[in-house]
Amino acid sequence: MTSFRPAPGWLADAVFYQIYPQSFADSNGDGIGDFNGIAERLDHLAWLGINTVWLNPCFVSPFRDAGYDVADYLDVAPRYGSQDDLAGLVEKAARHGIRVLLDLVAGHTSDEHPWFTAAANDPDDDRYIWAPEGRPEGFVASPGSRPGAYLPNFFDSQPALNFGYARANPAEPWRRPVDAPGPRANRAALRSVMDHWLSLGLAGFRVDMAASLVKDDPDRTETAGIWTELRHWLDGAHPGAVLLSEWGDPEVSVPAGFHTDFFLQFGGTTDGLPLRSLWSNGEGTVNDAWDPLDCFFDASGKGSPRPFLEAWQRASEALGDTGFISLPTANHDFSRLNCGPRTADQLPVAFAFQLTWPTLPAIYYGDEIGMRYLPGLPDKEGSVLGPRYNRAGSRTPMQWDDAPNAGFSTAPADRLYLPVDPSPDRPTVAAQHADDTSLLHLVRRLIALRTSSPELGSAGSVEVLHAGYPLVYVRGGRYLVVVNPQQNQVSYTYDDPRDARALETSGVRIERGTITAQGFAYGVFDLGAR
Ligand code: NOJ
Ligand code: CA
């Protein structure tokens, strides 16, 4: 197998910021965020030190899954503005040193996509997965003149594009091999979609449900083959672009062709344990299939950093310098950091860890000010996935200031995409901007420290001295980091004779061979060059 072109150099230093466009900034007062709103707020992101933004899907859509049901891959949803507005946003972002990634929904379309309408009325069309008669389990009855049923990929309104099956099964005659005409046409379509947006100046894609393409592909070999083919094409056609997968298993996705993959709330051999064992405190978005766990970033101190550290170690050894692992604070499908019993005073230590670990940090919009996950919101555009799994609470309007709509929009409150956090002491960007003791300023300083100290970035080594409370590690042989995400004071015997110069600390002391960390304390120290 020929190897891939190395990732573009900028990726190693990426600090990602995820924007849910509906909720970030509304420039025209219709209650829904838009491209011009984002463009007006780029100064906030540049000031913070962000260099790469990922936008959730912003394409034509009936919005039954918040835009993950695409009806036209090559045009933007009018509610966000025009394609020119997006191009303007990308240009303006570039002037701020910020690259923009779009979301590529590769595995399915909306049932309103013209490809699907055609397929629902043509028994010979194999762009989707169609059982010719009856309604096999998991399939949805045909809405058109074509008999039979189609396979959805997520909601029923999201028919799976046909990338073929990894193996045949005589009992399921609708299975096509991966090189059948439909699967080939779909792969070609992915290339044209990427080409279209990359030619407009976009820097790459976050790829939705990247592991889902080929069906009955238990070890994902055939799905990986599709991404390998696409990566080779991308390496030639758009060598500066990157692919960031929603796969949750970097050991598999990066060798397949992705430049980077997230640790996610799902995925891998332990169904998302690396990420959930850090952040997931049993409130916010909860999948009933998840076993209860004590997460590391919890006041109780019952968690452990080991599930994360072990998964990270294994994946980073497997990847070597072929790609990157990305660590999000949260995302539009998963609770924000500020959720359930976790209070605002527990957030700084989480960022101290995230921004000093070698993974590529991804900040979910609003987490930099500690916006709260809002429980109990009504379903909005498919946000509710289960009795305890409501994604709306992570998708509320960005809290810019203390105006009634938090500066998100001038629309009447009942016309907003989602309600603003009603709490009188909700955090806002404006207040935190004016207060250099705020979380926002801390996040900014930590990003600046990471950016100016190569040892703290993705290429710097990490030596874990203590994998518990406190978590103690040294980056690049030079920077000592101490994080204590629980409420009680803890200490750790430490015998490095070098002076430890405090760079960014709260509640951590180093004296006479002992590190003492108060509850929720963190510290980054410079030990000097060896
Ligand atoms: C994952 C996306 O992140 C999520 O929001 C969406 O509902 C599903 N994929 C289906 O596209
Ligand atoms: Ca708007």
Coordinates of C-alpha atoms and ligand atoms in Angstrom, one line a residue:
M1 CA 0.0 0.0 0.0
T2 CA 1.4 3.4 -0.9
S3 CA 1.5 5.7 2.1
F4 CA -0.3 8.9 2.5
R5 CA 1.1 12.4 2.0
P6 CA 2.0 13.7 5.5
A7 CA -0.7 15.9 7.1
P8 CA -0.4 19.6 6.2
G9 CA 1.9 21.2 8.7
W10 CA -0.7 23.5 10.2
L11 CA -2.7 20.5 11.6
A12 CA -0.1 19.7 14.3
D13 CA -0.8 23.1 15.9
A14 CA -4.6 23.1 15.4
V15 CA -6.8 24.4 18.1
F16 CA -10.3 23.5 16.9
Y17 CA -13.4 25.4 17.7
Q18 CA -16.8 23.8 16.9
I19 CA -19.6 26.2 15.8
Y20 CA -23.1 25.0 15.8
P21 CA -24.3 27.6 13.2
Q22 CA -27.9 27.7 14.4
S23 CA -26.8 28.9 17.8
F24 CA -23.7 30.9 17.4
A25 CA -24.6 34.4 16.3
D26 CA -27.6 35.8 14.5
S27 CA -26.9 38.8 12.2
N28 CA -30.4 39.4 10.8
G29 CA -32.6 39.0 13.8
D30 CA -34.6 36.0 12.6
G31 CA -33.6 34.0 15.7
I32 CA -31.3 31.6 13.9
G33 CA -27.6 32.0 13.7
D34 CA -26.0 32.6 10.3
F35 CA -22.7 33.0 8.4
N36 CA -22.6 36.8 8.7
G37 CA -23.2 36.4 12.4
I38 CA -20.1 34.1 12.6
A39 CA -18.1 36.5 10.5
E40 CA -18.9 39.3 12.9
R41 CA -17.6 37.3 15.8
L42 CA -14.3 36.1 14.3
D43 CA -12.5 38.6 16.4
H44 CA -13.6 36.7 19.5
L45 CA -12.1 33.5 18.1
A46 CA -8.9 35.1 16.9
W47 CA -8.5 36.8 20.3
L48 CA -8.9 33.4 22.0
G49 CA -6.2 31.9 19.9
I50 CA -8.4 29.6 17.8
N51 CA -6.9 28.7 14.4
T52 CA -9.4 26.2 13.0
V53 CA -13.2 26.3 13.1
W54 CA -15.5 23.4 12.3
L55 CA -19.1 24.2 11.3
N56 CA -21.9 21.7 11.7
P57 CA -23.8 21.1 8.4
C58 CA -25.0 24.3 6.8
F59 CA -26.5 22.8 3.6
V60 CA -30.0 22.8 2.2
S61 CA -32.0 20.5 4.5
P62 CA -35.5 20.0 5.9
F63 CA -33.7 20.0 9.3
R64 CA -35.2 16.9 10.7
D65 CA -31.8 16.2 12.2
A66 CA -30.5 19.7 12.5
G67 CA -29.0 19.7 9.0
Y68 CA -27.5 16.2 9.2
D69 CA -30.2 15.4 6.6
V70 CA -28.8 17.0 3.5
A71 CA -31.0 17.7 0.6
D72 CA -28.3 19.4 -1.5
Y73 CA -24.6 19.0 -0.8
L74 CA -23.6 21.8 -3.1
D75 CA -25.7 24.6 -1.8
V76 CA -26.1 26.2 1.6
A77 CA -29.3 26.5 3.7
P78 CA -30.8 29.9 3.0
R79 CA -31.4 30.4 6.7
Y80 CA -27.6 30.7 7.1
G81 CA -27.1 33.1 4.2
S82 CA -25.8 32.6 0.7
Q83 CA -22.8 30.7 -0.7
D84 CA -21.2 34.1 -1.2
D85 CA -21.7 34.8 2.5
L86 CA -20.0 31.6 3.3
A87 CA -17.1 32.4 1.0
G88 CA -16.9 35.9 2.6
L89 CA -16.8 34.2 6.1
V90 CA -14.0 31.9 4.9
E91 CA -12.0 34.8 3.5
K92 CA -12.4 36.9 6.6
A93 CA -11.5 34.0 8.8
A94 CA -8.3 33.5 6.7
R95 CA -7.4 37.1 7.4
H96 CA -7.7 36.3 11.1
G97 CA -5.5 33.2 10.6
I98 CA -8.4 30.9 11.0
R99 CA -9.2 27.9 8.7
V100 CA -12.8 26.7 8.3
L101 CA -13.9 23.0 8.0
L102 CA -17.3 22.0 6.9
D103 CA -19.2 18.8 7.9
L104 CA -19.4 16.1 5.3
V105 CA -22.4 13.9 5.8
A106 CA -21.1 10.9 3.9
G107 CA -23.3 8.0 4.9
H108 CA -26.8 9.3 4.2
T109 CA -28.9 12.0 2.7
S110 CA -32.3 13.5 3.6
D111 CA -35.3 11.7 2.2
E112 CA -35.9 15.0 0.4
H113 CA -32.7 14.7 -1.6
P114 CA -33.5 14.4 -5.3
W115 CA -31.3 11.3 -5.5
F116 CA -33.6 9.7 -3.0
T117 CA -36.8 10.8 -4.7
A118 CA -35.4 9.3 -8.0
A119 CA -34.5 6.1 -6.2
A120 CA -37.9 5.8 -4.6
N121 CA -39.4 5.7 -8.0
D122 CA -37.0 3.6 -10.0
P123 CA -36.5 -0.1 -9.2
D124 CA -33.1 -0.1 -10.9
D125 CA -31.6 2.8 -9.0
D126 CA -28.9 1.5 -6.5
R127 CA -27.7 4.7 -4.9
Y128 CA -29.5 3.7 -1.7
I129 CA -29.9 0.3 -0.1
W130 CA -33.3 -1.0 -1.2
A131 CA -34.9 -4.3 -0.3
P132 CA -37.1 -5.0 -3.4
E133 CA -40.0 -6.4 -1.5
G134 CA -41.5 -6.5 2.0
R135 CA -40.0 -4.6 4.9
P136 CA -37.0 -6.4 6.4
E137 CA -36.1 -5.6 9.9
G138 CA -34.5 -2.1 10.3
F139 CA -35.8 -1.0 6.9
V140 CA -38.4 1.7 6.2
A141 CA -41.3 1.3 3.7
S142 CA -40.7 2.9 0.3
P143 CA -42.3 6.3 0.1
G144 CA -42.5 6.2 -3.8
S145 CA -43.8 4.0 -6.6
R146 CA -40.9 1.6 -6.1
P147 CA -42.0 -1.4 -4.0
G148 CA -40.0 -2.6 -1.0
A149 CA -38.2 -0.6 1.6
Y150 CA -34.9 1.3 2.2
L151 CA -32.3 1.1 4.9
P152 CA -32.0 4.3 7.0
N153 CA -28.6 5.3 8.5
F154 CA -29.8 7.2 11.6
F155 CA -33.4 8.6 11.7
D156 CA -35.9 7.2 9.2
S157 CA -35.6 10.4 7.2
Q158 CA -31.9 9.7 6.6
P159 CA -31.7 6.9 4.0
A160 CA -28.3 5.3 3.9
L161 CA -26.3 5.9 0.8
N162 CA -25.3 2.6 -0.8
F163 CA -21.5 2.0 -0.4
G164 CA -22.1 -1.7 -0.7
Y165 CA -21.8 -4.6 1.7
A166 CA -18.6 -6.2 2.8
R167 CA -20.0 -9.7 2.1
A168 CA -22.9 -11.3 0.2
N169 CA -25.8 -13.1 1.9
P170 CA -28.2 -15.1 -0.2
A171 CA -31.0 -14.3 2.2
E172 CA -30.5 -10.6 1.5
P173 CA -30.5 -10.3 -2.3
W174 CA -30.3 -6.5 -2.1
R175 CA -26.7 -6.5 -1.0
R176 CA -24.4 -5.0 -3.6
P177 CA -20.6 -5.3 -3.6
V178 CA -18.6 -2.2 -2.9
D179 CA -17.7 -1.8 -6.6
A180 CA -21.3 -1.9 -7.9
P181 CA -22.4 1.1 -10.0
G182 CA -24.4 2.8 -7.1
P183 CA -21.5 2.6 -4.6
R184 CA -19.1 3.8 -7.3
A185 CA -21.4 6.7 -8.1
N186 CA -21.6 7.6 -4.4
R187 CA -17.8 7.6 -4.0
A188 CA -17.5 9.9 -7.0
A189 CA -20.2 12.1 -5.5
L190 CA -18.1 12.5 -2.3
R191 CA -15.2 13.6 -4.4
S192 CA -17.2 16.2 -6.2
V193 CA -18.7 17.5 -3.0
M194 CA -15.3 17.8 -1.4
D195 CA -13.9 19.4 -4.6
H196 CA -16.7 22.0 -4.7
W197 CA -16.1 23.3 -1.1
L198 CA -12.3 23.0 -1.1
S199 CA -12.2 25.0 -4.3
L200 CA -14.1 27.7 -2.4
G201 CA -11.3 27.9 0.2
L202 CA -12.6 25.6 2.8
A203 CA -9.7 23.7 4.6
G204 CA -11.3 20.3 4.9
F205 CA -14.1 18.4 6.6
R206 CA -15.3 16.8 9.7
V207 CA -16.8 13.6 8.4
D208 CA -20.1 12.5 9.9
M209 CA -20.5 8.8 10.9
A210 CA -17.4 8.0 8.9
A211 CA -17.4 4.3 10.1
S212 CA -20.9 3.7 8.7
L213 CA -20.4 3.5 5.0
V214 CA -20.1 -0.2 4.1
K215 CA -22.7 -2.4 5.7
D216 CA -22.0 -5.7 7.4
D217 CA -18.3 -4.7 7.7
P218 CA -17.5 -5.8 11.2
D219 CA -13.8 -5.0 11.2
R220 CA -14.4 -2.0 8.9
T221 CA -11.9 -3.1 6.3
E222 CA -14.1 -2.2 3.4
T223 CA -15.2 1.1 4.9
A224 CA -11.5 1.9 5.5
G225 CA -10.8 1.1 1.9
I226 CA -13.2 3.8 0.8
W227 CA -11.5 6.4 2.9
T228 CA -8.1 5.2 1.8
E229 CA -9.1 5.7 -1.8
L230 CA -10.5 9.2 -1.0
R231 CA -7.4 10.2 0.9
H232 CA -5.2 9.3 -2.0
W233 CA -7.4 11.4 -4.2
L234 CA -7.3 14.3 -1.7
D235 CA -3.5 14.1 -1.4
G236 CA -3.2 14.7 -5.1
A237 CA -6.1 17.1 -5.7
H238 CA -6.1 19.2 -2.4
P239 CA -2.9 18.4 -0.5
G240 CA -3.5 21.2 2.0
A241 CA -6.9 19.9 3.1
V242 CA -7.7 17.7 6.1
L243 CA -10.2 15.1 7.0
L244 CA -11.3 14.8 10.7
S245 CA -13.5 11.8 11.3
E246 CA -16.4 11.3 13.6
W247 CA -15.3 7.7 14.1
G248 CA -14.1 7.6 17.7
D249 CA -11.3 5.0 17.0
P250 CA -8.1 6.7 15.8
E251 CA -6.3 3.4 15.6
V252 CA -8.6 2.4 12.8
S253 CA -9.6 5.7 11.2
V254 CA -6.2 7.2 10.8
P255 CA -4.6 4.2 9.1
A256 CA -7.7 4.3 6.9
G257 CA -6.9 7.8 5.7
F258 CA -8.1 10.4 8.1
H259 CA -5.6 13.0 9.3
T260 CA -7.2 13.0 12.7
D261 CA -10.1 11.5 14.6
F262 CA -11.8 12.4 17.8
F263 CA -12.1 10.5 21.0
L264 CA -15.9 10.5 21.3
Q265 CA -18.7 9.5 23.5
F266 CA -18.9 6.3 21.5
G267 CA -16.6 4.3 19.3
G268 CA -13.6 2.0 19.6
T269 CA -13.4 -1.2 21.6
T270 CA -14.8 0.4 24.7
D271 CA -17.7 2.4 23.3
G272 CA -16.4 5.8 24.0
L273 CA -14.9 5.1 27.4
P274 CA -11.7 7.2 26.9
L275 CA -13.8 10.4 26.6
R276 CA -16.6 9.5 28.9
S277 CA -14.3 8.5 31.7
L278 CA -13.0 12.0 31.7
W279 CA -16.1 14.1 31.4
S280 CA -19.4 12.1 31.6
N281 CA -20.9 12.6 35.1
G282 CA -24.2 10.8 34.4
E283 CA -26.2 13.9 33.6
G284 CA -26.8 15.8 30.4
T285 CA -26.8 13.5 27.4
V286 CA -26.9 9.9 28.7
N287 CA -27.3 6.8 26.5
D288 CA -29.2 4.1 28.5
A289 CA -26.7 1.6 27.0
W290 CA -23.8 3.2 28.9
D291 CA -22.7 1.5 32.1
P292 CA -22.7 4.1 34.9
L293 CA -19.2 5.3 35.7
D294 CA -17.3 7.7 37.9
C295 CA -15.6 10.2 35.7
F296 CA -12.2 11.6 36.5
F297 CA -13.3 15.2 36.4
D298 CA -15.7 15.0 39.3
A299 CA -15.7 16.4 42.7
S300 CA -16.2 13.0 44.3
G301 CA -12.7 11.9 43.4
K302 CA -13.9 8.4 42.6
G303 CA -12.8 8.5 39.0
S304 CA -9.5 7.6 37.4
P305 CA -7.5 9.0 34.4
R306 CA -6.4 5.5 33.5
P307 CA -9.0 4.5 31.0
F308 CA -8.2 7.7 29.1
L309 CA -4.4 7.4 29.5
E310 CA -4.4 3.7 28.4
A311 CA -6.5 4.4 25.3
W312 CA -4.5 7.4 24.4
Q313 CA -1.2 5.6 24.9
R314 CA -2.2 2.7 22.7
A315 CA -3.6 4.9 20.0
S316 CA -0.7 7.3 20.0
E317 CA 1.8 4.5 19.7
A318 CA -0.2 3.0 16.9
L319 CA -0.4 6.3 15.0
G320 CA 3.2 7.4 15.5
D321 CA 3.5 10.5 13.3
T322 CA 0.9 9.4 10.8
G323 CA -1.9 11.4 12.2
F324 CA -3.5 12.9 15.3
I325 CA -6.1 12.3 18.0
S326 CA -8.4 15.1 18.9
L327 CA -9.9 15.7 22.3
P328 CA -13.1 17.7 22.5
T329 CA -14.5 19.5 25.6
A330 CA -18.0 18.5 24.3
N331 CA -20.0 18.5 21.1
H332 CA -23.5 19.0 19.7
D333 CA -24.3 15.4 20.6
F334 CA -22.8 15.3 24.1
S335 CA -23.1 17.2 27.4
R336 CA -21.2 20.4 27.8
L337 CA -18.4 20.4 30.5
N338 CA -20.6 22.5 32.7
C339 CA -23.3 19.9 33.3
G340 CA -25.1 18.2 36.2
P341 CA -23.1 18.4 39.5
R342 CA -20.0 19.9 37.8
T343 CA -19.9 23.6 38.8
A344 CA -18.1 26.5 37.2
D345 CA -15.2 26.3 39.7
Q346 CA -14.4 22.8 38.3
L347 CA -14.0 24.0 34.7
P348 CA -10.5 25.6 34.8
V349 CA -8.8 22.3 35.8
A350 CA -10.5 20.6 32.8
F351 CA -9.1 23.1 30.4
A352 CA -5.7 23.0 32.1
F353 CA -5.6 19.3 31.2
Q354 CA -7.2 19.5 27.7
L355 CA -4.9 22.3 26.6
T356 CA -1.7 20.8 27.9
W357 CA -2.3 17.2 26.6
P358 CA -0.7 16.2 23.2
T359 CA -4.1 15.6 21.6
L360 CA -5.4 18.3 19.3
P361 CA -7.9 20.3 21.5
A362 CA -11.4 21.0 20.2
I363 CA -13.4 23.5 22.1
Y364 CA -17.2 23.4 21.7
Y365 CA -18.6 26.9 21.3
G366 CA -19.5 28.4 24.7
D367 CA -17.4 26.0 26.7
E368 CA -14.7 28.6 26.9
I369 CA -17.0 30.7 29.1
G370 CA -18.5 27.7 30.9
M371 CA -22.0 27.7 29.4
R372 CA -24.3 25.2 31.1
Y373 CA -26.0 22.2 29.6
L374 CA -29.7 23.0 29.9
P375 CA -31.8 20.0 30.9
G376 CA -35.4 19.4 29.9
L377 CA -35.7 21.3 26.7
P378 CA -38.3 20.3 24.1
D379 CA -37.2 18.4 21.0
K380 CA -35.7 20.7 18.4
E381 CA -34.9 19.4 15.0
G382 CA -34.3 15.9 16.2
S383 CA -32.4 16.7 19.3
V384 CA -34.1 14.0 21.5
L385 CA -32.5 10.6 21.0
G386 CA -33.8 8.8 24.2
P387 CA -35.4 9.5 27.5
R388 CA -32.2 10.7 29.0
Y389 CA -30.5 11.7 25.7
N390 CA -31.5 15.3 24.8
R391 CA -28.9 17.1 22.7
A392 CA -30.8 20.4 22.8
G393 CA -29.2 21.2 26.1
S394 CA -25.8 21.5 24.5
R395 CA -27.1 23.5 21.6
T396 CA -28.5 26.7 23.2
P397 CA -27.6 30.2 21.9
M398 CA -24.1 31.5 22.5
Q399 CA -24.1 33.9 25.5
W400 CA -22.4 37.0 24.2
D401 CA -23.7 39.5 26.7
D402 CA -26.4 40.1 29.3
A403 CA -28.9 41.5 26.8
P404 CA -32.2 39.5 27.1
N405 CA -31.3 37.2 24.2
A406 CA -27.6 37.1 25.4
G407 CA -26.7 39.2 22.3
F408 CA -27.3 36.1 20.1
S409 CA -30.3 37.7 18.3
T410 CA -32.6 40.6 18.3
A411 CA -35.6 38.3 17.6
P412 CA -38.4 38.0 20.2
A413 CA -37.3 35.3 22.7
D414 CA -39.9 32.9 21.5
R415 CA -38.5 33.0 18.0
L416 CA -35.0 31.9 19.0
Y417 CA -33.7 28.6 17.7
L418 CA -33.5 27.4 21.3
P419 CA -34.0 29.3 24.5
V420 CA -31.1 31.2 26.1
D421 CA -30.0 30.0 29.5
P422 CA -32.5 31.8 31.8
S423 CA -30.3 31.9 34.8
P424 CA -29.5 35.5 36.0
D425 CA -25.9 34.6 36.6
R426 CA -25.4 32.8 33.3
P427 CA -21.8 33.3 32.0
T428 CA -21.3 35.7 29.2
V429 CA -18.4 36.5 26.9
A430 CA -18.7 40.3 27.6
A431 CA -18.4 39.9 31.4
Q432 CA -15.6 37.4 31.1
H433 CA -13.8 39.4 28.6
A434 CA -13.7 42.3 31.0
D435 CA -12.4 40.1 33.9
D436 CA -8.9 38.7 33.5
T437 CA -9.6 36.2 36.3
S438 CA -12.3 34.6 34.2
L439 CA -12.4 31.1 32.6
L440 CA -12.3 32.8 29.2
H441 CA -9.0 34.6 30.0
L442 CA -7.6 31.4 31.4
V443 CA -8.5 29.4 28.3
R444 CA -6.9 32.2 26.2
R445 CA -3.7 32.1 28.2
L446 CA -3.5 28.3 28.1
I447 CA -3.9 28.3 24.3
A448 CA -1.2 31.0 24.1
L449 CA 1.1 29.0 26.3
R450 CA 0.5 25.9 24.2
T451 CA 1.0 27.8 21.0
S452 CA 4.3 29.4 22.1
S453 CA 5.7 26.3 23.7
P454 CA 6.3 23.5 21.2
E455 CA 6.8 21.0 24.1
L456 CA 3.2 21.6 25.2
G457 CA 1.9 20.9 21.7
S458 CA 1.0 17.7 19.8
A459 CA 4.6 16.8 19.1
G460 CA 5.9 17.2 22.6
S461 CA 6.5 14.0 24.6
V462 CA 4.6 13.2 27.8
E463 CA 5.8 11.4 30.8
V464 CA 3.1 10.6 33.3
L465 CA 4.4 10.7 36.9
H466 CA 1.2 10.0 38.7
A467 CA -2.0 8.6 37.1
G468 CA -4.5 9.5 39.8
Y469 CA -5.5 12.5 42.0
P470 CA -3.5 14.6 41.3
L471 CA -2.6 13.7 37.7
V472 CA 1.0 14.7 37.3
Y473 CA 2.9 14.8 34.0
V474 CA 5.9 16.4 32.3
R475 CA 5.7 17.6 28.7
G476 CA 8.7 17.6 26.5
G477 CA 11.0 17.0 29.5
R478 CA 10.3 20.6 30.5
Y479 CA 6.8 21.6 31.6
L480 CA 5.3 20.0 34.7
V481 CA 1.5 19.8 34.8
V482 CA -0.6 19.1 37.9
V483 CA -4.3 18.7 37.7
N484 CA -6.6 17.8 40.6
P485 CA -10.2 17.6 39.4
Q486 CA -11.7 16.5 42.7
Q487 CA -12.7 18.6 45.7
N488 CA -10.2 17.4 48.3
Q489 CA -6.7 18.5 48.7
V490 CA -4.2 15.9 47.7
S491 CA -0.4 15.6 47.6
Y492 CA 2.2 13.8 45.7
T493 CA 5.9 13.1 46.5
Y494 CA 8.0 14.7 43.8
D495 CA 11.8 14.7 43.7
D496 CA 12.8 16.6 40.6
P497 CA 15.6 18.9 41.8
R498 CA 14.9 21.6 39.2
D499 CA 13.2 24.8 40.1
A500 CA 9.6 24.8 39.0
R501 CA 8.6 28.3 37.8
A502 CA 4.8 28.7 37.9
L503 CA 3.4 29.7 34.5
E504 CA -0.3 29.2 35.1
T505 CA -1.5 27.8 38.4
S506 CA -4.3 27.9 40.9
G507 CA -4.1 26.1 44.2
V508 CA -0.9 24.0 43.5
R509 CA 2.3 24.4 45.7
I510 CA 5.6 22.6 45.3
E511 CA 7.7 22.5 48.4
R512 CA 10.3 20.2 49.9
G513 CA 9.7 17.4 47.6
T514 CA 5.9 17.5 47.8
I515 CA 3.3 18.8 45.4
T516 CA 0.2 19.9 47.2
A517 CA -2.9 20.5 45.1
Q518 CA -6.1 21.9 46.6
G519 CA -9.5 20.8 45.3
F520 CA -10.0 21.7 41.6
A521 CA -6.4 23.0 41.4
Y522 CA -4.2 23.0 38.4
G523 CA -0.7 24.1 37.7
V524 CA 1.7 24.4 34.7
F525 CA 5.3 24.9 35.7
D526 CA 8.4 25.5 33.7
L527 CA 11.3 23.3 34.9
G528 CA 13.7 24.9 32.4
A529 CA 15.7 23.2 29.7
R530 CA 17.6 20.2 31.0
Ligands
NOJ1 C1 -23.6 12.3 14.1 C2 -23.9 13.7 14.2 O1 -23.0 14.3 15.0 C3 -25.3 13.8 14.8 O2 -25.6 15.1 15.3 C4 -26.3 13.3 13.8 O3 -27.6 13.2 14.4 C5 -25.9 11.9 13.3 N1 -24.5 11.7 13.1 C6 -26.6 11.5 12.0 O4 -26.0 12.2 11.0
CA2 CA -30.2 34.7 11.2

